[in-house]
C-alpha atoms as one frame of an Amber mdcrd trajectory, in Angstrom:
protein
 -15.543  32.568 -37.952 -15.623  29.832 -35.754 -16.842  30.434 -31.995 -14.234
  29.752 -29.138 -14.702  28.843 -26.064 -13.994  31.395 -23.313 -11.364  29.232
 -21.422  -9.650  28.737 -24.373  -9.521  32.301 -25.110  -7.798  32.887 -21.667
  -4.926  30.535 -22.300  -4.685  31.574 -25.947  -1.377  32.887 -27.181  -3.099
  34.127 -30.626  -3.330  37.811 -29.806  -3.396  40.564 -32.187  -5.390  38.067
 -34.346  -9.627  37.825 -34.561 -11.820  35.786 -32.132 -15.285  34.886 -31.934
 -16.405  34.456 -28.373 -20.352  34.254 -27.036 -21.681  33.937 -23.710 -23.853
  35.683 -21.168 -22.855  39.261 -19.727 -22.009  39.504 -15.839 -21.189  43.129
 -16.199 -21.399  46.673 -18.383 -19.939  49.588 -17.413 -19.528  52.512 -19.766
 -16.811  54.965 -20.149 -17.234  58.494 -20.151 -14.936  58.302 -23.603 -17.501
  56.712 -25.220 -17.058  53.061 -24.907 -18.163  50.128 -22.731 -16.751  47.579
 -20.962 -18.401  44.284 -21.112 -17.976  41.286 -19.033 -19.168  38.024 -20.739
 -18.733  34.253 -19.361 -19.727  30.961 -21.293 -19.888  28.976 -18.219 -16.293
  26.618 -19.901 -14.371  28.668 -16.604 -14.652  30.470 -13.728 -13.481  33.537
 -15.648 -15.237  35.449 -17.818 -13.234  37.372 -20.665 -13.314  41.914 -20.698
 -15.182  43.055 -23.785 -13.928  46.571 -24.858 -16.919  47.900 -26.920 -16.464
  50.810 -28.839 -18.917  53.529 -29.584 -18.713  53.715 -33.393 -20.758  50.579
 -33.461 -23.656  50.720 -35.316 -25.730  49.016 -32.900 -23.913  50.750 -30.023
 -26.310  53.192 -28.777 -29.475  50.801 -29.331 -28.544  47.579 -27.970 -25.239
  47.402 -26.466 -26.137  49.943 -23.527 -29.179  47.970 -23.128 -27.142  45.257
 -22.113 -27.488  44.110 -18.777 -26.639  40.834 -16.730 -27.755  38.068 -17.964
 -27.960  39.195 -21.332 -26.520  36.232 -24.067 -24.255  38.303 -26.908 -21.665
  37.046 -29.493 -18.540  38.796 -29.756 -16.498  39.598 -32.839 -13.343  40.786
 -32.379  -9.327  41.052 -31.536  -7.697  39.340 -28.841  -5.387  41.651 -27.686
  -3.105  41.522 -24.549  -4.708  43.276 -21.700  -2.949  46.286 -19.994  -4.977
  45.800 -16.449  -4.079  43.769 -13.802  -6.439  40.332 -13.188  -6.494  39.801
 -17.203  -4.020  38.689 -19.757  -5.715  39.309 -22.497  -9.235  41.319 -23.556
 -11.078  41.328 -26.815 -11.553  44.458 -28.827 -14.582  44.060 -30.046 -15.778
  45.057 -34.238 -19.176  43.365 -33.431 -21.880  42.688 -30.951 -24.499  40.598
 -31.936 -27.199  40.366 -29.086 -29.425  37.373 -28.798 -31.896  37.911 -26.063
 -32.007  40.934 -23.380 -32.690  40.030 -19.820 -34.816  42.595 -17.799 -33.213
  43.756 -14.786 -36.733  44.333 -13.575 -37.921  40.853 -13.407 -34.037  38.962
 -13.827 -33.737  37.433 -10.184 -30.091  37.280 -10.238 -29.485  40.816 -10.557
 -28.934  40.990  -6.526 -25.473  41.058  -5.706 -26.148  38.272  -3.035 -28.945
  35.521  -2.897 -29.274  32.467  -0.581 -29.032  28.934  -1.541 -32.168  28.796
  -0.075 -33.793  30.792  -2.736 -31.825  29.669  -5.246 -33.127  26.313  -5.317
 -36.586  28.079  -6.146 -34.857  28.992  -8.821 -32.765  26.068 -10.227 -33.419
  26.578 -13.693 -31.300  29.771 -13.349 -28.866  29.188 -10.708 -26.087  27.633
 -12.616 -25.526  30.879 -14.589 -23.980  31.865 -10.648 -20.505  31.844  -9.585
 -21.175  29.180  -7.315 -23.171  27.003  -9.107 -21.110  26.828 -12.133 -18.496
  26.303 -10.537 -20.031  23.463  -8.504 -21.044  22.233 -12.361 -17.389  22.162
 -13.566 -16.147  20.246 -10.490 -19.223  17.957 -10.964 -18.008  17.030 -14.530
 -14.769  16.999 -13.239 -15.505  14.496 -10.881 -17.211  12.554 -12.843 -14.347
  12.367 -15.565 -12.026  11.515 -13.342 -14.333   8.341 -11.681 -14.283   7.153
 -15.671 -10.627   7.531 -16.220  -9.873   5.916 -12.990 -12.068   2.707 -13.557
 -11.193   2.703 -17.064  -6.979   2.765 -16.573  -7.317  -0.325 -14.484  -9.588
  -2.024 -17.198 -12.957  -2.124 -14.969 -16.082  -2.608 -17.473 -18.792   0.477
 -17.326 -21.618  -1.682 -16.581 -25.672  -0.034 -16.831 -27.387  -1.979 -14.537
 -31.220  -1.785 -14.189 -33.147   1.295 -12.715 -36.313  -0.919 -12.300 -36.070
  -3.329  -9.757 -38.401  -6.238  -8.417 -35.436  -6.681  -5.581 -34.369  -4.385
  -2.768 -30.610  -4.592  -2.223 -30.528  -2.852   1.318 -33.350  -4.956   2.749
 -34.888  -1.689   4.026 -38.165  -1.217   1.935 -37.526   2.285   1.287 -38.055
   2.501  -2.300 -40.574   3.812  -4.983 -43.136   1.628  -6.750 -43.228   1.925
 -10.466 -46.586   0.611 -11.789 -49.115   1.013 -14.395 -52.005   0.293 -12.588
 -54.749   2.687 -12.040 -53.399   3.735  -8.327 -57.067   5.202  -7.833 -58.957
   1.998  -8.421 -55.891  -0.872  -9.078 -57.138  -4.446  -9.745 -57.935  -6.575
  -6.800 -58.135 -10.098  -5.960 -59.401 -11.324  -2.619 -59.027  -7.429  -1.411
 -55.170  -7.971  -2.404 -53.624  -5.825  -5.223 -53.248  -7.739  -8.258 -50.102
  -7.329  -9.433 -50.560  -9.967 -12.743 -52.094  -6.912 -14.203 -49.300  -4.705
 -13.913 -47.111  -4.236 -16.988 -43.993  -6.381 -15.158 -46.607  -8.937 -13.511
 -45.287  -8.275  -9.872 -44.608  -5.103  -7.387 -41.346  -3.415  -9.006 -39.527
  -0.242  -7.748 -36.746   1.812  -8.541 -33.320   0.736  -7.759 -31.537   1.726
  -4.255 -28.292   0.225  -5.663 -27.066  -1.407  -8.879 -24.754  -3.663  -6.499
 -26.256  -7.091  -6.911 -26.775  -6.830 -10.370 -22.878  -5.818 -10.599 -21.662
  -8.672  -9.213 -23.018 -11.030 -11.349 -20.940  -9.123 -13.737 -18.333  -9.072
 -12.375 -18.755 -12.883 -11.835 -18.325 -13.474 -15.393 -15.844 -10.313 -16.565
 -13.774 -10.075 -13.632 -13.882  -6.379 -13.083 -17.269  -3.416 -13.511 -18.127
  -0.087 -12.291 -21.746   1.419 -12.565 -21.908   5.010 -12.418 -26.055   5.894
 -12.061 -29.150   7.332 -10.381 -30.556   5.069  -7.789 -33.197   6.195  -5.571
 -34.374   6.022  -1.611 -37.723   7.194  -1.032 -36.465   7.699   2.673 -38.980
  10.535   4.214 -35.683  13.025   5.248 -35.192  16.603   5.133 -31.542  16.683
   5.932 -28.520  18.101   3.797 -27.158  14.522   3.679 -30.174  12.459   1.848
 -31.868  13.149  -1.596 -34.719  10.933  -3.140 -32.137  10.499  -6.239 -28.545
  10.529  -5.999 -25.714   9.270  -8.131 -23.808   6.272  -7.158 -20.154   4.740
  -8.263 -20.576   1.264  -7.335 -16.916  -0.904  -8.779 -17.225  -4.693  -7.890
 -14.055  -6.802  -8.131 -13.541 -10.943  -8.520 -10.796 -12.578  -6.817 -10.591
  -9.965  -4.366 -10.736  -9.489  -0.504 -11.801  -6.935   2.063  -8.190  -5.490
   1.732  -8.073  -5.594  -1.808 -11.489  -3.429  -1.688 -10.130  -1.085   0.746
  -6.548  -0.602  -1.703  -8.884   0.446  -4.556 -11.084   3.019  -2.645  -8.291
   4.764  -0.988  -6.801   5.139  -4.439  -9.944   5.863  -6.118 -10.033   9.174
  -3.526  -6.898  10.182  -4.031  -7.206  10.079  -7.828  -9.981  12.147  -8.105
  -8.809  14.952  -5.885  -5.374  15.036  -7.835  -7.677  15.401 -10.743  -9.974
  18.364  -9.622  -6.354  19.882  -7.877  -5.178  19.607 -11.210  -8.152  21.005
 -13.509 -10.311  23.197 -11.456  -8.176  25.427  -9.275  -9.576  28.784  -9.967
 -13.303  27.527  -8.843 -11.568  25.499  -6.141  -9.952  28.866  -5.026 -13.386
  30.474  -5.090 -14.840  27.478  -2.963 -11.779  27.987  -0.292 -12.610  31.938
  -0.385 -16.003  32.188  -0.444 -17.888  28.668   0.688 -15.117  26.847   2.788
 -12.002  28.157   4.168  -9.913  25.192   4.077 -10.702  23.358   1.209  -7.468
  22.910  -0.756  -5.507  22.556   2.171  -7.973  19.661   3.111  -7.478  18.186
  -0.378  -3.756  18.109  -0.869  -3.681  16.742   2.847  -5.974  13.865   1.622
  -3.766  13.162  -1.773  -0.871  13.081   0.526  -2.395  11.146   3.419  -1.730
   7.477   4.646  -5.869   6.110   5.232  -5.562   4.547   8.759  -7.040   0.742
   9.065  -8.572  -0.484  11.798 -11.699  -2.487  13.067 -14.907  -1.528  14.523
 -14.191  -3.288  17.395 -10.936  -1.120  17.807 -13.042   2.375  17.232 -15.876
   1.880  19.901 -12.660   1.304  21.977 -11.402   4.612  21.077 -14.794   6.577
  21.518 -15.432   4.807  24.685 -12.004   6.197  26.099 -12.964   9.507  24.214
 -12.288  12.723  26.356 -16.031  13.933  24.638 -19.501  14.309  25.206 -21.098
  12.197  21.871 -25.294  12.955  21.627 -25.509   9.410  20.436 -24.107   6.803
  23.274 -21.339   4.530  21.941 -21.397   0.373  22.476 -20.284  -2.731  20.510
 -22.972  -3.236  18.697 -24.751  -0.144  17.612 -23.920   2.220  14.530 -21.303
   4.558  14.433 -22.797   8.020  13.989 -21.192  11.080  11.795 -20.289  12.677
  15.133 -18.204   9.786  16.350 -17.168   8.902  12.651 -15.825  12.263  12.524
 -13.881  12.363  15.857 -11.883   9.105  14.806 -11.032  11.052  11.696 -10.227
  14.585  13.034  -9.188  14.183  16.638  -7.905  10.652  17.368  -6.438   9.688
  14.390  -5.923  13.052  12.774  -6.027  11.463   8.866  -8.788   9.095   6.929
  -9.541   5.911   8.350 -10.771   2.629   7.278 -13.200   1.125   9.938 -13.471
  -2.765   8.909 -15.447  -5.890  10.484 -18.256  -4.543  11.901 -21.182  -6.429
  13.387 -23.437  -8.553  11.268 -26.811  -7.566  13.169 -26.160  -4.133  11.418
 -24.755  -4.861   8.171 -26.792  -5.776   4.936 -27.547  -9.856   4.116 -24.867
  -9.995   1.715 -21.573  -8.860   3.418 -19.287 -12.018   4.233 -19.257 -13.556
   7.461 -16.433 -13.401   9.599 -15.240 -16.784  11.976 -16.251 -15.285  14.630
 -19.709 -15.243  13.606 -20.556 -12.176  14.695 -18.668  -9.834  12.502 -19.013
  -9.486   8.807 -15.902  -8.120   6.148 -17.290  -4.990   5.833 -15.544  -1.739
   5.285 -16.556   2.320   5.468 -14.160   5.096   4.327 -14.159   7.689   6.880
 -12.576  11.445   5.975 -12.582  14.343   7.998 -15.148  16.666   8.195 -18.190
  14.347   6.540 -17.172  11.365   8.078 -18.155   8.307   6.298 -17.670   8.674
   2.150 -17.288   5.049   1.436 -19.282   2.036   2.514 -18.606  -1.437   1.067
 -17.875  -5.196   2.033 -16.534  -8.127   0.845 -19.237 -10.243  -0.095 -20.427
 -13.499   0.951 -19.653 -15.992  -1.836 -20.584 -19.377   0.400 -24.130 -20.784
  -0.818 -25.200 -22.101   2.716 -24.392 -18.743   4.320 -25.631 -16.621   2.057
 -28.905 -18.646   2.261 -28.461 -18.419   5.998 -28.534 -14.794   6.257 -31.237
 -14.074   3.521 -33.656 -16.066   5.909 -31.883 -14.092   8.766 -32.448 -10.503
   8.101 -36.457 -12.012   6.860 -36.539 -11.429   2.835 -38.151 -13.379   0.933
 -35.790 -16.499  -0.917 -37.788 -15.899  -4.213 -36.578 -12.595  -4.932 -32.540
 -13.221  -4.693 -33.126 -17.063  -6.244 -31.019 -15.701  -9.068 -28.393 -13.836
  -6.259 -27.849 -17.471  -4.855 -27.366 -19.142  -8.322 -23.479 -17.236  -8.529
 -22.910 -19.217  -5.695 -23.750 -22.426  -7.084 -22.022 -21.678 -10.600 -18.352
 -20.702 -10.091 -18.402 -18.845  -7.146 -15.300 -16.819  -6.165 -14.081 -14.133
  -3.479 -15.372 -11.221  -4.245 -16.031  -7.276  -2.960 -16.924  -3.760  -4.025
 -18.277  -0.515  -2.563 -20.612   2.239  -3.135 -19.781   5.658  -3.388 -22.285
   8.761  -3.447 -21.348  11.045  -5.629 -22.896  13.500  -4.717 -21.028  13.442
  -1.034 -18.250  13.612  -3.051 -18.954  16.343  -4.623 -19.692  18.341  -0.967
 -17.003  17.059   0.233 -14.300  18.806  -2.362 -16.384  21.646  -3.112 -17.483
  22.389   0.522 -21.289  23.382   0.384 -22.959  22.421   3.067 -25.984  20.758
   1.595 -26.481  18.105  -0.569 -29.457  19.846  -2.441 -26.745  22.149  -4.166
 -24.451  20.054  -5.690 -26.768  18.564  -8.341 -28.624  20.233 -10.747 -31.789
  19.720  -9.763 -32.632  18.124  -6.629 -34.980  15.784  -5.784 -36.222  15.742
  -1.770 -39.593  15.000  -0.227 -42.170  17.611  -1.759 -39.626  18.783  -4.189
 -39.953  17.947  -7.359 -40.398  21.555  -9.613 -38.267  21.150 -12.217
């Protein structure tokens, strides 16, 4: 007999006829009538399906009451309808076949409760939790939806490289992929000699696939990458990660509106999506992790994303009735504290903050006629503040060039960035999306470290 999956099973109208389910057991209890109840989950929902396991069993006495949580078992049985409440349906179960036994000695999820903390000590194991795999499914979901999205409005799924000689931010926080012996590397004139390294110059893995997007999307209109990139920023916060996923679209023949149309509906798609396929681990999120977080979804879905300009929100904070820990002033950063009071108190829905100034904005983002703005763009929701950062970029040669020699990086290195703009250069934009803020954002855990499977932060590389 063919194996089905759990979820399935749940939504199966088939009963009275045989099923084949496996998975590993959450619970046993035994009856005092000589029979068992076993819980068993496959990870495919949040639900796990009621095993009724009778006593006549040959293997009954020997294995099945040795079962204990986190044991993996395949079930052979009938799916019958299920006379308790919470269930539809159970399976009645003719065989047991156990695969492995897990110790309740030495299993570490046998506790009823254990932090995240510890968990990530144990990351190998922590997706076989409630939490975690249902942090997994929303993940996939997530991810599904960012393809179907890109793909229904005929964007390209572009890989772009993950080894880099360029740094797209301009802010030197990267890591250095070499071959060289780091102990003793070649030198010339007390210099690192980089002709000896397998590339032939410094390289590093990618912060962004962005640049190498648009020259993509200078030739196929529309692309999306969808990858790891990597910041070897020195920060313990439950914001930043070493390596994170990114959804980066870039567009041709398209504005700083235009940029801002397709991010607001990217959002809305994906939570319709997860509203749509994930509500019983969403319900367990809003229950257990975040009070709030479906209400905060459909709000978003339904929601009108407010547009204004930088200019226009230090205005706002500056007339704020609130104490900020970072001072507010035309020219510096907005922080997540005053991101998050434009969203939550003075606006009250998402807002689009547009045209900031250049001094703080990457060498690439278009320059505005006032010269001291650029078309730049961040998606701001309540309760994480920014989700969304992207620009219109600059598609002049002369002030591109300008603004590479600006911000101090070295002409050599984007030679082939300035060539689009000699070559059929057009108006064009994107944006960058972390996915894994995404994923925080919908599911509601607080910290970035436990919404991918295994994550990467400084000293933390285990697994």
């Amino acid at each position: 007999m063919k194996r089905t999956l759990i979820k399935h099973v749940l939504n199966s109208s088939a009963v009275d006829e045989p099923v084949e389910v496996a998975g590993w057991v959450r619970t046993r209890r035994d009856s005092k009538g000589g029979f068992s109840f076993v819980e068993v989950n496959d990870g495919s929902s949040f639900s796990g399906i009621q095993v009724i396991v009778p006593g006549e069993l040959a293997n009954y006495e020997s294995e099945v009451l040795n079962l204990t949580t986190g044991s993996a078992v395949a079930i052979t049985g009938e799916l019958v309808e299920s006379p308790g409440a919470g269930q539809r349906v159970e399976v009645h179960a003719t065989e047991v076949k156990v695969y492995g036994l897990a110790d309740p000695e030495d299993y570490p999820l046998q506790k009823k409760r254990i932090s995240y903390e510890k968990l990530r000590d144990i990351a190998h194991l922590r997706p076989r939790t409630n939490t975690f795999g249902a942090v997994a499914r929303v993940r996939n979901a997530l991810a599904y939806a960012t393809h179907k999205f890109y793909q229904e409005r005929d964007f390209l799924y572009l890989h772009t490289p993950m080894i880099t000689s360029s740094d797209a931010e301009g802010a030197g926080e990267m890591f250095q992929v070499t071959t060289l012996d780091v102990g003793a590397p070649p030198r010339v004139d007390g210099q690192v000699d980089y002709s000896k390294d397998f590339f032939g110059k410094p390289t590093f893995l990618t912060v962004s696939g962005q640049l190498s997007a648009e020259t993509y999307a200078s030739a196929l209109d529309r692309v999306y990458t969808f990858g790891p990139t990597f910041r070897a920023e020195n920060s313990n916060t439950r914001r930043h990660l070493a390596e994170f996923w990114m959804i980066e679209p870039e567009l041709a023949f398209a504005d700083l509106s235009d940029n801002a149309d397709l991010a607001e509906d990217y959002i809305r798609y994906m939570f319709q999506h997860v509203l749509d396929n994930c509500l019983d681990d969403l319900e367990f999120f809003n229950k257990w992790v975040e009070e709030g977080v479906l209400d905060r979804l459909h709000a978003i879905v339904d929601s009108e994303f407010r547009r204004i300009t930088y200019t226009e929100a230090i205005a706002a904070l500056e007339g704020a009735a609130a104490s900020f820990e970072f001072p507010v002033s035309w020219g510096a950063d907005l922080q997540s504290e005053h991101e998050r009071y434009l969203t939550e108190v003075v606006f009250d829905q998402p807002v689009v903050v547009t045209d900031y100034p250049k001094d703080i904005k990457a060498f690439y983002m278009r320059r505005n006629d006032d010269g001291k703005t650029v078309a730049a763009m961040d998606v701001l929701l309540p309760g994480v503040g920014e989700i969304v950062g992207g620009s219109q970029r600059e598609e002049r040669h002369d002030v591109l060039l300008e603004s590479i020699t600006e911000k101090g990086l070295p002409l050599d290195e984007y030679w082939w960035y300035l060539d689009l703009r000699r070559f059929g250069s057009v108006p064009h934009a994107g944006f960058g999306l972390g996915f894994g803020r995404i994923v925080q954002f919908v599911t509601g855990m607080q910290n970035i470290r436990d919404v991918i499977p295994y994550p990467r932060t400084p000293n933390s590389a285990e697994f």
